PDB file of C-alpha atoms in Angstrom:
ATOM      1  CA  UNK A1306      -0.321   0.171  -0.064  1.00 46.00           C
ATOM      2  CA  UNK A1307       2.657   2.526   1.039  1.00 49.00           C
ATOM      3  CA  UNK A1308       3.911   2.028  -2.772  1.00 49.00           C
ATOM      4  CA  UNK A1309       1.007   2.908  -4.245  1.00 47.00           C
ATOM      5  CA  UNK A1310       0.967   5.719  -1.963  1.00 45.00           C
ATOM      6  CA  UNK A1311       4.428   7.089  -3.967  1.00 45.00           C
ATOM      7  CA  UNK A1312       3.270   6.203  -7.266  1.00 39.00           C
ATOM      8  CA  UNK A1313       0.458   8.885  -6.652  1.00 42.00           C
ATOM      9  CA  UNK A1314       2.703  11.442  -5.020  1.00 39.00           C
ATOM     10  CA  UNK A1315       5.007  10.873  -7.725  1.00 38.00           C
ATOM     11  CA  UNK A1316       2.415  11.051 -10.275  1.00 40.00           C
ATOM     12  CA  UNK A1317       0.641  14.481  -8.544  1.00 42.00           C
ATOM     13  CA  UNK A1318       4.221  16.149  -8.102  1.00 40.00           C
ATOM     14  CA  UNK A1319       5.805  15.167 -11.615  1.00 35.00           C
ATOM     15  CA  UNK A1320       1.723  16.278 -13.234  1.00 38.00           C
ATOM     16  CA  UNK A1321       1.688  19.189 -11.077  1.00 39.00           C
ATOM     17  CA  UNK A1322       5.075  20.543 -11.810  1.00 37.00           C
ATOM     18  CA  UNK A1323       5.496  20.064 -15.543  1.00 33.00           C
ATOM     19  CA  UNK A1324       1.777  19.383 -17.403  1.00 36.00           C
ATOM     20  CA  UNK A1325       0.808  22.453 -20.125  1.00 34.00           C
ATOM     21  CA  UNK A1326      -3.139  22.247 -19.557  1.00 41.00           C
ATOM     22  CA  UNK A1327      -5.372  21.645 -15.926  1.00 44.00           C
ATOM     23  CA  UNK A1328      -7.087  18.501 -16.423  1.00 45.00           C
ATOM     24  CA  UNK A1329      -7.831  15.152 -14.186  1.00 47.00           C
ATOM     25  CA  UNK A1330      -8.891  11.807 -14.972  1.00 51.00           C
ATOM     26  CA  UNK A1331      -7.805   7.992 -14.175  1.00 52.00           C
ATOM     27  CA  UNK A1332      -5.418   6.201 -15.846  1.00 51.00           C
ATOM     28  CA  UNK A1333      -5.293   1.817 -16.776  1.00 55.00           C
ATOM     29  CA  UNK A1334      -4.177   1.812 -13.170  1.00 56.00           C
ATOM     30  CA  UNK A1335      -7.318   3.610 -11.516  1.00 59.00           C
ATOM     31  CA  UNK A1336      -5.277   5.879 -10.329  1.00 60.00           C
ATOM     32  CA  UNK A1337      -5.796  10.093 -10.550  1.00 64.00           C
ATOM     33  CA  UNK A1338      -3.569  12.227 -12.824  1.00 70.00           C
ATOM     34  CA  UNK A1339      -4.441  15.947 -12.025  1.00 73.00           C
ATOM     35  CA  UNK A1340      -3.014  18.294 -14.329  1.00 73.00           C
ATOM     36  CA  UNK A1341      -2.309  21.251 -13.717  1.00 80.00           C
ATOM     37  CA  UNK A1342      -0.075  24.356 -15.501  1.00 84.00           C
ATOM     38  CA  UNK A1343      -0.283  28.014 -13.785  1.00 88.00           C
ATOM     39  CA  UNK A1344      -0.607  30.842 -15.547  1.00 91.00           C
ATOM     40  CA  UNK A1345       2.441  33.060 -14.448  1.00 93.00           C
ATOM     41  CA  UNK A1346       0.737  36.089 -15.814  1.00 95.00           C
ATOM     42  CA  UNK A1347      -2.813  35.786 -12.967  1.00 95.00           C
ATOM     43  CA  UNK A1348       0.222  35.101  -9.909  1.00 96.00           C
ATOM     44  CA  UNK A1349       2.870  37.912 -10.953  1.00 97.00           C
ATOM     45  CA  UNK A1350      -1.164  40.042 -10.739  1.00 97.00           C
ATOM     46  CA  UNK A1351      -1.162  39.033  -7.722  1.00 97.00           C
ATOM     47  CA  UNK A1352       2.260  39.115  -6.939  1.00 98.00           C
ATOM     48  CA  UNK A1353       1.484  42.828  -7.818  1.00 97.00           C
ATOM     49  CA  UNK A1354       3.999  43.491 -10.440  1.00 97.00           C
ATOM     50  CA  UNK A1355       4.609  42.744 -13.910  1.00 97.00           C
ATOM     51  CA  UNK A1356       5.001  39.258 -15.496  1.00 96.00           C
ATOM     52  CA  UNK A1357       8.603  40.516 -16.785  1.00 97.00           C
ATOM     53  CA  UNK A1358       8.544  41.826 -13.456  1.00 97.00           C
ATOM     54  CA  UNK A1359       8.359  37.980 -12.518  1.00 97.00           C
ATOM     55  CA  UNK A1360      11.226  36.895 -14.449  1.00 96.00           C
ATOM     56  CA  UNK A1361      13.241  39.237 -13.556  1.00 97.00           C
ATOM     57  CA  UNK A1362      12.989  37.518  -9.483  1.00 97.00           C
ATOM     58  CA  UNK A1363      12.748  34.465 -11.424  1.00 96.00           C
ATOM     59  CA  UNK A1364      15.760  34.588 -13.371  1.00 96.00           C
ATOM     60  CA  UNK A1365      17.355  35.499 -10.267  1.00 95.00           C
ATOM     61  CA  UNK A1366      16.378  32.825  -7.857  1.00 96.00           C
ATOM     62  CA  UNK A1367      13.290  33.967  -6.250  1.00 97.00           C
ATOM     63  CA  UNK A1368      11.247  32.250  -5.355  1.00 97.00           C
ATOM     64  CA  UNK A1369       7.978  33.177  -5.390  1.00 97.00           C
ATOM     65  CA  UNK A1370       7.303  32.678  -2.026  1.00 97.00           C
ATOM     66  CA  UNK A1371      10.389  35.085  -1.245  1.00 97.00           C
ATOM     67  CA  UNK A1372       9.445  37.799  -3.749  1.00 97.00           C
ATOM     68  CA  UNK A1373       5.845  37.756  -2.293  1.00 98.00           C
ATOM     69  CA  UNK A1374       7.678  38.356   0.791  1.00 97.00           C
ATOM     70  CA  UNK A1375       9.865  41.224  -0.694  1.00 96.00           C
ATOM     71  CA  UNK A1376       6.801  42.849  -1.966  1.00 97.00           C
ATOM     72  CA  UNK A1377       5.467  42.744   2.188  1.00 97.00           C
ATOM     73  CA  UNK A1378       2.317  39.864   0.647  1.00 98.00           C
ATOM     74  CA  UNK A1379       2.653  37.635   3.960  1.00 98.00           C
ATOM     75  CA  UNK A1380       2.674  34.163   3.146  1.00 97.00           C
ATOM     76  CA  UNK A1381      -0.462  32.090   3.947  1.00 97.00           C
ATOM     77  CA  UNK A1382      -2.393  34.872   2.396  1.00 98.00           C
ATOM     78  CA  UNK A1383       0.168  33.414  -1.263  1.00 97.00           C
ATOM     79  CA  UNK A1384      -1.137  29.245   0.418  1.00 97.00           C
ATOM     80  CA  UNK A1385      -4.408  30.800   0.343  1.00 96.00           C
ATOM     81  CA  UNK A1386      -4.041  31.968  -3.264  1.00 97.00           C
ATOM     82  CA  UNK A1387      -2.453  28.422  -4.313  1.00 96.00           C
ATOM     83  CA  UNK A1388      -5.640  26.197  -2.394  1.00 94.00           C
ATOM     84  CA  UNK A1389      -8.048  28.857  -4.138  1.00 94.00           C
ATOM     85  CA  UNK A1390      -7.088  27.606  -6.984  1.00 93.00           C
ATOM     86  CA  UNK A1391      -6.451  24.165  -6.755  1.00 91.00           C
ATOM     87  CA  UNK A1392      -9.992  24.199  -4.750  1.00 90.00           C
ATOM     88  CA  UNK A1393     -11.078  25.971  -7.947  1.00 90.00           C
ATOM     89  CA  UNK A1394     -10.175  23.326  -9.792  1.00 87.00           C
ATOM     90  CA  UNK A1395     -10.759  19.897  -8.026  1.00 87.00           C
ATOM     91  CA  UNK A1396     -14.530  21.255  -7.723  1.00 88.00           C
ATOM     92  CA  UNK A1397     -14.899  21.803 -11.731  1.00 86.00           C
ATOM     93  CA  UNK A1398     -13.107  18.052 -12.102  1.00 83.00           C
ATOM     94  CA  UNK A1399     -15.268  16.801  -9.081  1.00 84.00           C
ATOM     95  CA  UNK A1400     -18.037  17.778 -11.262  1.00 87.00           C
ATOM     96  CA  UNK A1401     -17.728  16.731 -13.991  1.00 82.00           C
ATOM     97  CA  UNK A1402     -17.644  13.091 -12.520  1.00 80.00           C
ATOM     98  CA  UNK A1403     -13.197  12.800 -13.734  1.00 76.00           C
ATOM     99  CA  UNK A1404     -12.431  13.223 -10.078  1.00 81.00           C
ATOM    100  CA  UNK A1405     -14.318  10.798  -7.158  1.00 81.00           C
ATOM    101  CA  UNK A1406     -14.679  11.695  -3.774  1.00 84.00           C
ATOM    102  CA  UNK A1407     -11.249   9.151  -2.355  1.00 83.00           C
ATOM    103  CA  UNK A1408      -8.627  10.760  -4.690  1.00 83.00           C
ATOM    104  CA  UNK A1409     -10.507  14.388  -4.652  1.00 85.00           C
ATOM    105  CA  UNK A1410      -9.045  13.947  -1.036  1.00 85.00           C
ATOM    106  CA  UNK A1411      -6.073  11.444  -1.146  1.00 83.00           C
ATOM    107  CA  UNK A1412      -4.902  15.435  -2.796  1.00 85.00           C
ATOM    108  CA  UNK A1413      -6.104  17.424  -0.335  1.00 85.00           C
ATOM    109  CA  UNK A1414      -4.361  15.192   1.932  1.00 87.00           C
ATOM    110  CA  UNK A1415      -1.020  16.355  -0.096  1.00 87.00           C
ATOM    111  CA  UNK A1416      -1.734  19.952  -1.171  1.00 90.00           C
ATOM    112  CA  UNK A1417      -0.096  21.562   1.250  1.00 91.00           C
ATOM    113  CA  UNK A1418       3.315  19.527   0.688  1.00 92.00           C
ATOM    114  CA  UNK A1419       2.704  19.890  -2.891  1.00 91.00           C
ATOM    115  CA  UNK A1420       2.452  24.319  -2.880  1.00 93.00           C
ATOM    116  CA  UNK A1421       5.249  24.517  -0.699  1.00 95.00           C
ATOM    117  CA  UNK A1422       7.464  23.057  -2.264  1.00 94.00           C
ATOM    118  CA  UNK A1423       6.210  24.825  -5.130  1.00 93.00           C
ATOM    119  CA  UNK A1424       6.057  28.062  -3.279  1.00 96.00           C
ATOM    120  CA  UNK A1425       9.752  28.362  -2.066  1.00 96.00           C
ATOM    121  CA  UNK A1426      11.290  26.111  -5.017  1.00 94.00           C
ATOM    122  CA  UNK A1427      13.479  28.438  -7.778  1.00 92.00           C
ATOM    123  CA  UNK A1428      15.908  26.005  -9.312  1.00 88.00           C
ATOM    124  CA  UNK A1429      17.662  29.335 -10.812  1.00 83.00           C
ATOM    125  CA  UNK A1430      19.510  29.696  -7.312  1.00 76.00           C
TER     126      UNK A1430
END
């Protein structure tokens, strides 16, 4: 069972990081694949900066959390932005039936860690 959990988490991390669209579907093994690509224009706007400013800060090695801190935005507000984004996307897929309650709660369980990792990372460091 632990190996199945690792597969869920690994798939979530991979698709969370590198997908080109937002969708949820169940693969042949019955594992939900939840893909998400963030709208960096919207994130930039949330941070009170242009996309160009965001890109410049990103190239300097700043994470989203660090950019927010520089702008005086509380970490809990940054986390809340991403929680809200995922909540809205997951609700769409729950209503369509692509995401079962089991899958929803499994994804929600790991979401806090995924968001923390996402807002703190920057491979340009």
